[in-house]
Amino acid sequence: MDPHAGSPTHTPAQVPTRTPASTPTPTPTDVNTHSHLIPAPRTTRHGATPTRLTPRTTLHTAAGTEALAPLLRGTIGAATGLALAEGGGGDQGDDGDGGDGDADRVVLRLEPGLPGGPEAYRLSTDRTLHNAAALIEGATPAGVFRGIQTLRQLLGPEAFRRAPIAAGQDWALPGVTIEDSPRFGWRGLMLDVARHFMPKDGVLRYLDLIAAHKLNVFHFHLTDDQGWRIEIKRYPRLTEVGSWRSRTKWGHRASPLWDEKPHGGYYTQDDIREIVAYAAERHIRVVPEIDLPGHSQAAIAAYPELGNTDVIDTASLSVWDTWGVNPNVLAPTDNTLRFYEGVLEEVLDLFPEDVSPFIHIGGDECPKEQWQKSDIAQDRIRELGLAGENELQSWIIRHFDTWLSARGRRLIGWDEILEGGLAPGAAVSSWRGYGAGIAAAEAGHDVVMCPEQYVYLDHRQAAGAEEPVPIGFVRTLEDVYRFEPVPPQLGPEAAAHVLGTQANAWTEVMENQSRVDYQVFPRLAAFAEVAWSALPAPAERDFADFERRMAAHYKRLDALGVDYRPPAGPLPWQQRPGVVGRPIEGAPPNR
């Protein structure tokens, strides 16, 4: 999904380095941390006095919240050095006191009647209301988990470290009651590991970053022309051959520069199981993407019979080493359908339904030239009575929609799957703008809004020549903050089909984790607030207040080790002098 072309070159200028702040003492924590929360909560009520966590604080988990205890200890406990020893159940009595009268406790419990859906929570550190230092109630365990993320922010940026920087301290909390719930049920980040592979530990780290920002969907882009990243045991050549390319285009596809080292990697099935379990513990759904019928050259390189063998010599193809829209697409044969059914059988086993109700099949940027020249493809069009190649693609998509539906899953694809007609149960990722999403929603299809002109995080963050490998439109932190997922022209019935929104990080020009961090952050923080919070219309949003809160959030990102873009511009080591990008001037079209 890289629609850009051209090759202007930018030579970045030097900018001053960011001066690291001195290490703060973790106590006392700023009792005004409730005014720095991101995403902004729905309501905050202020109590009379602050409270604190101490080495004596215990953790009480009511029925249904027990699995959250190790997550709380592994984040807040690890950062503060507090043991948060088990203190028993947290559901005895209306005040959440656990039954023993000791108020030095954190209590987790379920409160199904909380308004706002399954992720609603109420967090109170106001001792006048209950007998606890902190009480977190959630409509479900997912809601309690979101409340834990807010508690972590209330403790200050040091609570985002992996180990304490000072031992034996008390940790102050403001006396507040926060009631909160998300605007959208789908709040996602798409991470493209096909173009540049991210090792498993990096993926787990991004799941932690997603969780810290109250996002709940991880779209895992696992296959493309440039690499196949998931082990499929019945088709071993997908990773033996398809997971490595001999070299890589350095910069935009028009660049003359190459990285001549082989690049690749893949996740074993046990890696995938670990990633899925890690996400599930954090109440994050995983949407695996297996691209078809386009973006498939890595698969064809491994199994040439998948391609249009009557048009080109598919045996001569290798894993693609550059970017763009590839003409080598899957052949519309029964063999291809059976092959991908076999792939998806293993995918469904690795991504169970409770974590992955949606399976993404791509469906985008599928050139039809080979099908136009292929006798096999043309025979299939005539056999099925189709109007042409677009309906042939629709037939393939419908086949897999039926196949997935029969196994209890839902198909989702990029908005090109609308072309030629779409199966009734399929959902659409609207990436080329709002138009396809509007059409899909008005036709009764569920939609995830992710227009590339607004929330593609590979797009550049400023107009300056120092931006590394500048791609696409300028999308500043403020631009992302003013993004509105639901177009105003949608009526209530159609708007109800907008499941939510997603930011996408395509990695053609992001060669490592540091580059991904730079492109994703800090804009993902703004996106998270758009997806979670009940904000006014874009023009009425208080970006100045968001910037004020970001001053505290940058310290959280520092503690997490995120190599974000500083507000003043890229640091010298974040720049890429002489590497060709493809900037697009002007404002993006509102379509």
Coordinates of C-alpha atoms in Angstrom, one line a residue:
M1 CA 0.0 0.0 0.0
D2 CA 2.6 2.5 -1.1
P3 CA 1.0 4.7 -3.7
H4 CA 3.9 7.1 -4.1
A5 CA 6.3 7.6 -7.0
G6 CA 9.1 9.9 -7.9
S7 CA 12.5 10.5 -6.4
P8 CA 13.4 14.0 -5.0
T9 CA 16.4 13.9 -2.7
H10 CA 16.7 15.6 0.6
T11 CA 19.9 16.3 2.5
P12 CA 19.0 16.7 6.2
A13 CA 20.4 19.7 8.2
Q14 CA 21.9 19.2 11.6
V15 CA 19.6 20.0 14.6
P16 CA 20.6 20.4 18.2
T17 CA 20.6 17.2 20.3
R18 CA 18.0 16.7 23.0
T19 CA 19.5 17.3 26.4
P20 CA 18.5 14.4 28.7
A21 CA 16.6 15.5 31.7
S22 CA 18.2 14.7 35.1
T23 CA 16.8 11.6 36.7
P24 CA 13.9 12.5 39.0
T25 CA 13.4 11.2 42.5
P26 CA 10.5 8.8 42.4
T27 CA 8.9 10.3 45.5
P28 CA 6.9 12.3 46.1
T29 CA 5.1 11.9 42.8
D30 CA 3.5 15.0 41.3
V31 CA 0.0 14.9 42.8
N32 CA -1.3 16.6 39.7
T33 CA -0.5 13.7 37.5
H34 CA -4.2 13.2 36.9
S35 CA -4.1 16.3 34.7
H36 CA -1.5 14.7 32.4
L37 CA -3.4 11.5 31.4
I38 CA -3.3 10.2 27.8
P39 CA -5.8 9.2 26.5
A40 CA -8.0 11.8 28.3
P41 CA -10.5 10.1 30.6
R42 CA -14.2 10.8 30.4
T43 CA -14.7 12.1 33.9
T44 CA -12.4 12.9 36.8
R45 CA -13.6 13.9 40.3
H46 CA -11.0 15.3 42.7
G47 CA -10.9 14.1 46.3
A48 CA -9.6 15.9 49.4
T49 CA -6.2 14.3 50.0
P50 CA -3.6 12.2 48.1
T51 CA -2.8 8.6 49.0
R52 CA 0.2 6.5 48.4
L53 CA 1.6 3.1 47.7
T54 CA 4.2 1.8 50.2
P55 CA 6.3 -1.3 50.8
R56 CA 3.4 -2.5 53.0
T57 CA 0.8 -2.2 50.2
T58 CA -0.9 -5.5 49.3
L59 CA -2.8 -6.5 46.2
H60 CA -6.3 -7.8 46.5
T61 CA -7.9 -9.5 43.5
A62 CA -11.6 -10.3 43.4
A63 CA -13.0 -13.2 41.5
G64 CA -12.3 -12.8 37.8
T65 CA -9.4 -10.5 38.2
E66 CA -6.7 -13.0 39.4
A67 CA -4.9 -13.2 36.1
L68 CA -4.2 -9.4 36.2
A69 CA -2.1 -9.7 39.4
P70 CA 1.1 -10.8 37.6
L71 CA 0.7 -8.1 35.0
L72 CA 0.3 -5.4 37.6
R73 CA 3.3 -6.7 39.6
G74 CA 5.3 -7.0 36.3
T75 CA 4.8 -3.4 35.4
I76 CA 4.0 -1.2 38.4
G77 CA 5.6 -3.6 40.9
A78 CA 8.8 -4.0 38.9
A79 CA 9.1 -0.2 38.3
T80 CA 8.4 0.8 41.9
G81 CA 10.2 -2.1 43.7
L82 CA 7.0 -2.8 45.6
A83 CA 6.2 -6.4 46.2
L84 CA 2.4 -5.9 46.2
A85 CA 2.0 -9.1 48.1
E86 CA -1.2 -11.1 47.8
G87 CA -3.8 -9.7 50.2
G88 CA -6.7 -12.0 49.4
G89 CA -10.0 -11.3 47.6
G90 CA -11.2 -7.8 46.9
D91 CA -14.9 -8.4 46.7
Q92 CA -16.0 -8.6 50.4
G93 CA -18.1 -5.6 51.1
D94 CA -19.2 -2.6 49.1
D95 CA -16.1 -0.5 50.1
G96 CA -13.6 -3.0 48.5
D97 CA -11.7 -3.3 51.8
G98 CA -11.1 -7.0 51.4
G99 CA -12.5 -7.7 54.8
D100 CA -9.6 -7.1 57.1
G101 CA -9.8 -3.3 57.7
D102 CA -6.3 -2.5 56.3
A103 CA -6.6 0.4 53.9
D104 CA -3.0 0.0 52.5
R105 CA -4.0 -2.1 49.5
V106 CA -4.7 -2.0 45.8
V107 CA -8.0 -3.7 45.1
L108 CA -9.1 -5.1 41.7
R109 CA -12.6 -6.2 41.1
L110 CA -15.4 -6.6 38.5
E111 CA -18.4 -4.3 38.4
P112 CA -20.5 -5.5 35.5
G113 CA -22.9 -2.6 35.8
L114 CA -20.4 0.1 34.8
P115 CA -21.6 2.1 31.8
G116 CA -19.6 2.3 28.7
G117 CA -19.1 -1.3 27.4
P118 CA -16.8 -4.1 28.3
E119 CA -13.7 -2.0 28.6
A120 CA -15.3 0.6 31.0
Y121 CA -13.5 1.1 34.3
R122 CA -13.6 3.2 37.5
L123 CA -10.4 4.0 39.3
S124 CA -10.5 5.7 42.7
T125 CA -7.6 6.8 44.9
D126 CA -9.9 8.8 47.1
R127 CA -9.8 7.2 50.6
T128 CA -13.0 9.0 51.6
L129 CA -14.9 6.7 49.3
H130 CA -13.4 3.3 50.1
N131 CA -10.9 1.5 52.4
A132 CA -8.1 1.2 49.9
A133 CA -5.2 3.1 48.5
A134 CA -6.5 2.4 45.0
L135 CA -9.6 0.6 43.9
I136 CA -9.9 -0.4 40.2
E137 CA -13.3 -1.7 39.1
G138 CA -14.0 -2.9 35.5
A139 CA -17.0 -4.1 33.6
T140 CA -14.8 -7.0 32.6
P141 CA -11.2 -8.0 33.2
A142 CA -10.3 -5.9 30.1
G143 CA -11.8 -2.9 31.8
V144 CA -9.7 -3.5 35.0
F145 CA -6.6 -3.8 32.8
R146 CA -7.3 -0.4 31.2
G147 CA -7.7 1.0 34.7
I148 CA -4.3 -0.4 35.6
Q149 CA -2.7 1.6 32.8
T150 CA -4.3 4.7 34.2
L151 CA -2.9 3.9 37.7
R152 CA 0.5 3.5 36.1
Q153 CA 0.3 7.0 34.6
L154 CA -0.9 8.5 38.0
L155 CA 2.3 7.2 39.6
G156 CA 4.5 9.2 37.3
P157 CA 6.9 8.4 34.4
E158 CA 9.2 6.3 36.7
A159 CA 6.4 3.7 36.9
F160 CA 7.1 2.9 33.2
R161 CA 10.6 1.6 33.9
R162 CA 11.5 -2.1 34.2
A163 CA 13.2 -1.8 37.6
P164 CA 13.2 0.8 40.4
I165 CA 15.7 3.7 40.3
A166 CA 15.4 4.1 44.0
A167 CA 14.4 1.5 46.6
G168 CA 12.1 1.6 49.6
Q169 CA 10.1 4.6 48.6
D170 CA 6.5 5.6 49.0
W171 CA 4.7 6.4 45.8
A172 CA 2.2 9.3 46.0
L173 CA -1.2 9.2 44.2
P174 CA -3.6 12.1 43.8
G175 CA -7.0 11.6 45.5
V176 CA -9.2 11.2 42.4
T177 CA -12.0 9.1 41.0
I178 CA -11.8 8.5 37.3
E179 CA -14.7 6.9 35.3
D180 CA -13.7 6.0 31.8
S181 CA -14.6 4.0 28.7
P182 CA -13.6 4.0 25.1
R183 CA -15.3 5.6 22.2
F184 CA -14.5 2.8 19.8
G185 CA -14.2 -1.0 20.2
W186 CA -11.5 -1.3 17.5
R187 CA -8.4 0.8 18.4
G188 CA -5.6 -0.6 16.4
L189 CA -2.0 -0.4 15.2
M190 CA -1.0 -2.3 12.1
L191 CA 2.7 -3.3 12.1
D192 CA 4.2 -4.4 8.8
V193 CA 6.9 -7.1 9.5
A194 CA 6.9 -8.4 5.9
R195 CA 8.9 -5.5 4.4
H196 CA 11.4 -5.3 7.2
F197 CA 11.3 -8.1 9.7
M198 CA 10.9 -7.3 13.4
P199 CA 12.2 -10.0 15.7
K200 CA 9.9 -11.5 18.2
D201 CA 11.1 -9.5 21.2
G202 CA 10.4 -6.3 19.2
V203 CA 6.8 -7.5 18.6
L204 CA 6.3 -8.2 22.3
R205 CA 7.6 -4.8 23.1
Y206 CA 5.1 -3.2 20.7
L207 CA 2.3 -5.1 22.3
D208 CA 3.4 -3.5 25.6
L209 CA 3.4 -0.1 24.0
I210 CA 0.0 -0.7 22.5
A211 CA -1.4 -1.7 25.9
A212 CA 0.1 1.3 27.6
H213 CA -1.9 3.5 25.2
K214 CA -5.1 1.6 25.7
L215 CA -5.2 0.3 22.2
N216 CA -6.7 -3.1 21.8
V217 CA -6.1 -4.4 18.3
F218 CA -2.7 -5.5 16.8
H219 CA -2.9 -6.0 13.0
F220 CA 0.0 -8.3 12.2
H221 CA 1.0 -7.9 8.5
L222 CA 2.8 -11.2 8.0
T223 CA 3.2 -11.8 4.3
D224 CA 3.9 -9.7 1.2
D225 CA 6.1 -9.7 -2.0
Q226 CA 9.2 -9.0 0.1
G227 CA 8.9 -11.7 2.7
W228 CA 6.8 -14.5 4.2
R229 CA 7.1 -14.3 8.0
I230 CA 5.0 -17.2 9.5
E231 CA 6.0 -20.9 9.6
I232 CA 3.5 -23.1 7.8
K233 CA 4.5 -26.7 8.4
R234 CA 2.8 -28.3 5.4
Y235 CA 4.5 -25.8 3.1
P236 CA 8.0 -25.4 4.5
R237 CA 9.4 -23.6 1.4
L238 CA 7.3 -20.5 2.4
T239 CA 9.9 -19.8 5.1
E240 CA 12.8 -21.7 3.6
V241 CA 12.7 -19.6 0.5
G242 CA 10.0 -17.0 1.0
S243 CA 11.4 -15.4 4.2
W244 CA 14.7 -14.1 2.8
R245 CA 15.5 -11.7 0.0
S246 CA 19.0 -11.2 -1.4
R247 CA 19.1 -7.5 -0.9
T248 CA 16.9 -4.5 -0.1
K249 CA 16.1 -1.2 -1.7
W250 CA 17.4 1.6 0.5
G251 CA 14.9 4.4 0.7
H252 CA 12.0 4.9 -1.7
R253 CA 11.7 2.6 -4.7
A254 CA 13.0 5.3 -7.0
S255 CA 16.3 5.4 -5.0
P256 CA 19.4 4.1 -6.7
L257 CA 20.7 2.9 -3.3
W258 CA 20.8 -0.7 -2.2
D259 CA 21.5 -2.6 1.0
E260 CA 23.3 -5.6 -0.4
K261 CA 22.9 -7.7 2.7
P262 CA 20.3 -10.5 2.6
H263 CA 17.3 -9.6 4.8
G264 CA 14.7 -11.8 6.4
G265 CA 13.5 -13.9 9.2
Y266 CA 10.2 -15.5 10.3
Y267 CA 8.3 -16.5 13.4
T268 CA 8.1 -20.2 14.2
Q269 CA 4.7 -21.5 15.2
D270 CA 5.8 -21.4 18.8
D271 CA 6.8 -17.8 18.4
I272 CA 3.3 -17.0 17.1
R273 CA 1.7 -18.8 20.0
E274 CA 3.8 -16.8 22.4
I275 CA 2.9 -13.5 20.7
V276 CA -0.8 -14.4 20.7
A277 CA -0.8 -15.4 24.3
Y278 CA 1.1 -12.3 25.3
A279 CA -1.4 -10.1 23.5
A280 CA -4.4 -12.0 25.0
E281 CA -2.9 -11.4 28.5
R282 CA -3.0 -7.7 27.7
H283 CA -6.6 -7.9 26.3
I284 CA -5.3 -7.2 22.8
R285 CA -6.9 -8.9 19.8
V286 CA -4.6 -10.0 17.0
V287 CA -5.6 -9.7 13.3
P288 CA -3.2 -11.8 11.2
E289 CA -2.9 -10.7 7.6
I290 CA -2.1 -13.3 4.9
D291 CA -2.1 -11.3 1.6
L292 CA -3.9 -12.6 -1.5
P293 CA -4.3 -12.5 -4.5
G294 CA -1.8 -9.7 -4.9
H295 CA 1.3 -8.9 -2.8
S296 CA 2.2 -12.6 -3.2
Q297 CA 5.6 -12.8 -4.9
A298 CA 7.3 -14.3 -1.8
A299 CA 4.8 -17.2 -1.9
I300 CA 5.2 -17.6 -5.7
A301 CA 9.0 -17.7 -5.4
A302 CA 8.6 -20.5 -2.9
Y303 CA 5.9 -22.4 -4.9
P304 CA 6.0 -21.3 -8.6
E305 CA 2.8 -23.2 -9.4
L306 CA 0.8 -20.5 -7.4
G307 CA 1.6 -17.9 -10.1
N308 CA 0.3 -17.4 -13.6
T309 CA 2.5 -20.0 -15.2
D310 CA 1.0 -19.6 -18.7
V311 CA 2.0 -15.9 -18.8
I312 CA 5.4 -15.8 -17.1
D313 CA 8.2 -18.1 -16.0
T314 CA 7.3 -18.1 -12.3
A315 CA 10.2 -20.5 -11.5
S316 CA 12.5 -17.6 -12.3
L317 CA 11.0 -15.3 -9.6
S318 CA 12.7 -14.6 -6.3
V319 CA 11.5 -12.8 -3.2
W320 CA 11.1 -9.2 -4.3
D321 CA 13.8 -6.8 -3.2
T322 CA 12.1 -3.4 -3.9
W323 CA 8.9 -1.7 -3.1
G324 CA 5.7 -0.8 -5.0
V325 CA 2.8 -2.6 -6.7
N326 CA 4.0 -6.0 -8.0
P327 CA 2.5 -7.5 -11.2
N328 CA 3.1 -11.1 -10.1
V329 CA -0.2 -12.2 -8.6
L330 CA -1.7 -15.5 -7.7
A331 CA -3.4 -17.6 -10.4
P332 CA -7.2 -18.1 -9.9
T333 CA -6.9 -21.9 -9.9
D334 CA -8.3 -24.6 -7.6
N335 CA -4.7 -25.5 -6.7
T336 CA -4.2 -21.9 -5.4
L337 CA -7.4 -22.0 -3.4
R338 CA -6.5 -25.4 -1.8
F339 CA -3.0 -24.1 -1.0
Y340 CA -4.3 -21.1 0.8
E341 CA -6.9 -23.1 2.6
G342 CA -4.1 -25.2 3.9
V343 CA -2.2 -22.1 5.0
L344 CA -5.3 -20.7 6.7
E345 CA -6.0 -24.0 8.5
E346 CA -2.7 -23.6 10.3
V347 CA -3.3 -19.8 10.8
L348 CA -6.6 -20.5 12.5
D349 CA -5.0 -23.0 14.8
L350 CA -2.3 -20.5 15.8
F351 CA -4.7 -17.6 16.2
P352 CA -7.7 -18.9 18.2
E353 CA -11.1 -17.3 17.8
D354 CA -11.3 -15.6 21.2
V355 CA -8.1 -13.6 20.3
S356 CA -8.5 -13.4 16.5
P357 CA -12.1 -13.3 15.4
F358 CA -11.1 -11.4 12.3
I359 CA -8.6 -12.7 9.6
H360 CA -7.2 -10.2 7.2
I361 CA -6.7 -11.4 3.6
G362 CA -5.3 -8.2 2.1
G363 CA -7.0 -8.0 -1.3
D364 CA -5.4 -4.7 -2.2
E365 CA -3.3 -3.6 -5.1
C366 CA -3.8 -6.6 -7.3
P367 CA -2.9 -5.7 -10.9
K368 CA -5.0 -7.6 -13.4
E369 CA -2.7 -7.6 -16.4
Q370 CA -1.5 -11.2 -16.0
W371 CA -5.1 -12.4 -15.6
Q372 CA -6.0 -10.5 -18.8
K373 CA -3.3 -12.4 -20.7
S374 CA -3.8 -15.8 -19.0
D375 CA -5.9 -18.4 -20.8
I376 CA -6.4 -20.1 -17.4
A377 CA -7.8 -17.0 -15.8
Q378 CA -10.0 -16.1 -18.8
D379 CA -11.4 -19.7 -18.9
R380 CA -12.3 -19.3 -15.2
I381 CA -14.1 -16.0 -15.9
R382 CA -16.2 -17.6 -18.6
E383 CA -16.8 -20.7 -16.5
L384 CA -18.1 -18.7 -13.6
G385 CA -20.0 -16.2 -15.8
L386 CA -18.1 -13.2 -14.4
A387 CA -18.1 -9.7 -15.9
G388 CA -14.3 -9.5 -15.9
E389 CA -11.1 -9.5 -13.8
N390 CA -12.5 -7.4 -10.9
E391 CA -15.3 -9.9 -10.4
L392 CA -12.7 -12.7 -10.6
Q393 CA -10.9 -11.1 -7.6
S394 CA -14.3 -10.7 -5.9
W395 CA -14.9 -14.4 -6.5
I396 CA -11.6 -15.3 -4.8
I397 CA -12.4 -13.0 -1.8
R398 CA -16.0 -14.5 -1.5
H399 CA -14.5 -18.0 -1.5
F400 CA -12.4 -17.3 1.5
D401 CA -15.2 -15.3 3.2
T402 CA -17.4 -18.4 2.9
W403 CA -14.5 -20.6 4.0
L404 CA -13.7 -18.5 7.1
S405 CA -17.3 -18.0 8.0
A406 CA -17.8 -21.8 8.1
R407 CA -15.1 -21.9 10.7
G408 CA -16.4 -19.1 12.9
R409 CA -14.2 -16.3 11.7
R410 CA -14.8 -13.0 9.9
L411 CA -12.9 -11.9 6.8
I412 CA -11.6 -8.4 6.6
G413 CA -9.6 -6.9 3.8
W414 CA -8.4 -3.6 2.3
D415 CA -11.0 -1.5 0.6
E416 CA -10.2 -2.9 -2.9
I417 CA -12.3 -6.0 -1.9
L418 CA -15.3 -3.8 -2.6
E419 CA -14.5 -3.9 -6.3
G420 CA -16.6 -6.5 -8.1
G421 CA -18.9 -7.0 -5.1
L422 CA -18.4 -8.0 -1.5
A423 CA -19.8 -10.9 0.6
P424 CA -22.3 -9.7 3.2
G425 CA -20.3 -10.6 6.3
A426 CA -17.0 -9.2 5.2
A427 CA -15.5 -6.1 6.8
V428 CA -13.4 -3.4 5.2
S429 CA -10.2 -1.6 6.1
S430 CA -10.7 1.8 4.4
W431 CA -7.2 2.9 3.5
R432 CA -7.4 4.9 0.3
G433 CA -9.4 7.6 2.0
Y434 CA -12.9 7.9 3.5
G435 CA -14.8 7.2 0.3
A436 CA -14.6 3.4 0.3
G437 CA -15.4 3.3 4.0
I438 CA -18.4 5.5 3.5
A439 CA -19.6 3.3 0.7
A440 CA -19.1 0.1 2.7
A441 CA -20.8 1.4 5.8
E442 CA -23.8 2.6 3.8
A443 CA -24.0 -0.8 2.2
G444 CA -24.2 -2.4 5.6
H445 CA -20.6 -3.6 5.9
D446 CA -18.5 -3.1 9.0
V447 CA -15.6 -0.7 8.5
V448 CA -12.3 0.1 10.2
M449 CA -11.2 3.7 9.2
C450 CA -7.5 3.9 8.5
P451 CA -7.2 6.5 5.6
E452 CA -3.6 6.7 4.4
Q453 CA -3.7 10.5 4.1
Y454 CA -4.3 10.8 7.8
V455 CA -3.1 7.8 9.9
Y456 CA -0.4 6.2 7.8
L457 CA 2.5 6.6 10.1
D458 CA 5.1 6.1 7.4
H459 CA 4.1 9.5 6.1
R460 CA 6.5 12.3 7.1
Q461 CA 6.0 14.3 10.3
A462 CA 7.2 17.7 9.1
A463 CA 8.1 19.6 5.9
G464 CA 11.8 20.1 6.8
A465 CA 14.5 18.6 4.7
E466 CA 15.9 16.9 7.8
E467 CA 13.1 14.4 8.0
P468 CA 14.5 10.9 7.4
V469 CA 13.3 9.4 4.1
P470 CA 10.3 11.7 3.7
I471 CA 7.3 9.8 2.4
G472 CA 3.9 11.2 1.6
F473 CA 2.0 14.0 3.1
V474 CA 3.0 16.0 6.2
R475 CA 1.1 14.5 9.1
T476 CA 2.1 16.3 12.3
L477 CA 1.2 15.4 15.8
E478 CA -1.6 18.0 15.6
D479 CA -2.9 16.6 12.3
V480 CA -3.3 13.1 13.8
Y481 CA -4.9 14.6 16.9
R482 CA -7.5 16.3 14.7
F483 CA -8.3 13.1 12.7
E484 CA -11.9 12.1 12.9
P485 CA -12.7 8.4 12.2
V486 CA -16.5 8.9 11.5
P487 CA -17.2 11.1 8.4
P488 CA -19.9 13.6 9.2
Q489 CA -21.9 12.6 6.1
L490 CA -22.7 9.2 7.6
G491 CA -26.1 8.8 9.1
P492 CA -26.6 7.1 12.4
E493 CA -27.3 3.7 11.0
A494 CA -24.3 3.7 8.7
A495 CA -22.0 5.3 11.4
A496 CA -22.8 2.3 13.6
H497 CA -20.9 0.1 11.1
V498 CA -17.7 2.0 11.9
L499 CA -16.1 -0.5 14.2
G500 CA -13.3 1.9 15.0
T501 CA -10.0 3.1 13.7
Q502 CA -6.4 2.0 13.1
A503 CA -3.0 3.6 12.5
N504 CA -0.8 1.8 10.0
A505 CA 3.0 1.5 10.1
W506 CA 4.3 0.3 6.7
T507 CA 8.1 -0.5 7.0
E508 CA 9.4 -0.1 3.5
V509 CA 11.7 2.7 4.6
M510 CA 11.9 1.6 8.3
E511 CA 14.8 -0.7 8.5
N512 CA 14.9 -1.3 12.2
Q513 CA 13.1 -0.8 15.5
S514 CA 14.5 2.6 16.0
R515 CA 13.1 3.8 12.7
V516 CA 9.7 2.3 13.5
D517 CA 9.8 4.1 16.9
Y518 CA 10.6 7.4 15.2
Q519 CA 7.7 7.1 12.8
V520 CA 5.1 5.8 15.2
F521 CA 5.8 8.0 18.2
P522 CA 4.7 10.5 19.4
R523 CA 1.8 10.3 16.9
L524 CA 0.5 7.1 18.3
A525 CA -0.3 8.9 21.5
A526 CA -2.5 11.4 19.7
F527 CA -4.1 8.6 17.7
A528 CA -4.8 6.7 20.9
E529 CA -6.7 9.7 22.3
V530 CA -8.7 10.0 19.1
A531 CA -9.6 6.3 19.3
W532 CA -10.4 6.2 23.0
S533 CA -11.6 9.6 24.2
A534 CA -14.9 11.5 23.6
L535 CA -13.4 14.5 21.8
P536 CA -15.2 17.4 20.2
A537 CA -15.2 18.1 16.5
P538 CA -11.7 18.3 15.0
A539 CA -11.5 22.0 14.8
E540 CA -12.7 22.4 18.4
R541 CA -10.1 20.0 20.0
D542 CA -7.8 21.6 22.5
F543 CA -4.4 20.7 21.0
A544 CA -2.6 23.1 23.3
D545 CA -3.9 21.1 26.3
F546 CA -2.8 17.8 24.6
E547 CA 0.7 19.3 24.0
R548 CA 0.8 20.2 27.7
R549 CA 0.0 16.6 28.6
M550 CA 2.5 15.3 26.1
A551 CA 5.3 17.1 28.1
A552 CA 4.7 14.4 30.8
H553 CA 4.1 11.7 28.2
Y554 CA 7.5 12.2 26.6
K555 CA 9.0 11.3 30.0
R556 CA 7.0 8.1 30.0
L557 CA 8.2 7.3 26.5
D558 CA 11.8 8.0 27.7
A559 CA 11.3 5.6 30.5
L560 CA 10.0 3.0 28.1
G561 CA 13.1 3.5 25.8
V562 CA 11.1 4.7 22.8
D563 CA 13.2 6.4 20.1
Y564 CA 10.4 8.9 19.3
R565 CA 10.7 12.1 17.1
P566 CA 11.4 15.0 19.5
P567 CA 9.2 18.0 19.1
A568 CA 12.1 20.1 17.8
G569 CA 12.8 17.7 15.0
P570 CA 15.0 14.6 14.4
L571 CA 18.2 14.2 16.3
P572 CA 21.3 13.7 14.1
W573 CA 21.3 9.9 14.4
Q574 CA 17.6 9.8 13.4
Q575 CA 18.3 11.5 10.1
R576 CA 19.1 9.7 6.8
P577 CA 21.1 12.2 4.7
G578 CA 21.0 11.4 1.0
V579 CA 18.5 8.6 1.1
V580 CA 15.7 9.3 -1.4
G581 CA 12.1 9.7 -0.2
R582 CA 9.0 10.7 -2.0
P583 CA 7.2 13.7 -0.3
I584 CA 3.8 14.9 -1.5
E585 CA 3.3 18.6 -1.1
G586 CA 0.1 20.3 0.1
A587 CA -2.8 19.1 2.3
P588 CA -4.1 15.6 1.7
P589 CA -7.4 15.3 -0.1
N590 CA -10.5 15.0 2.0
R591 CA -12.1 12.1 0.3

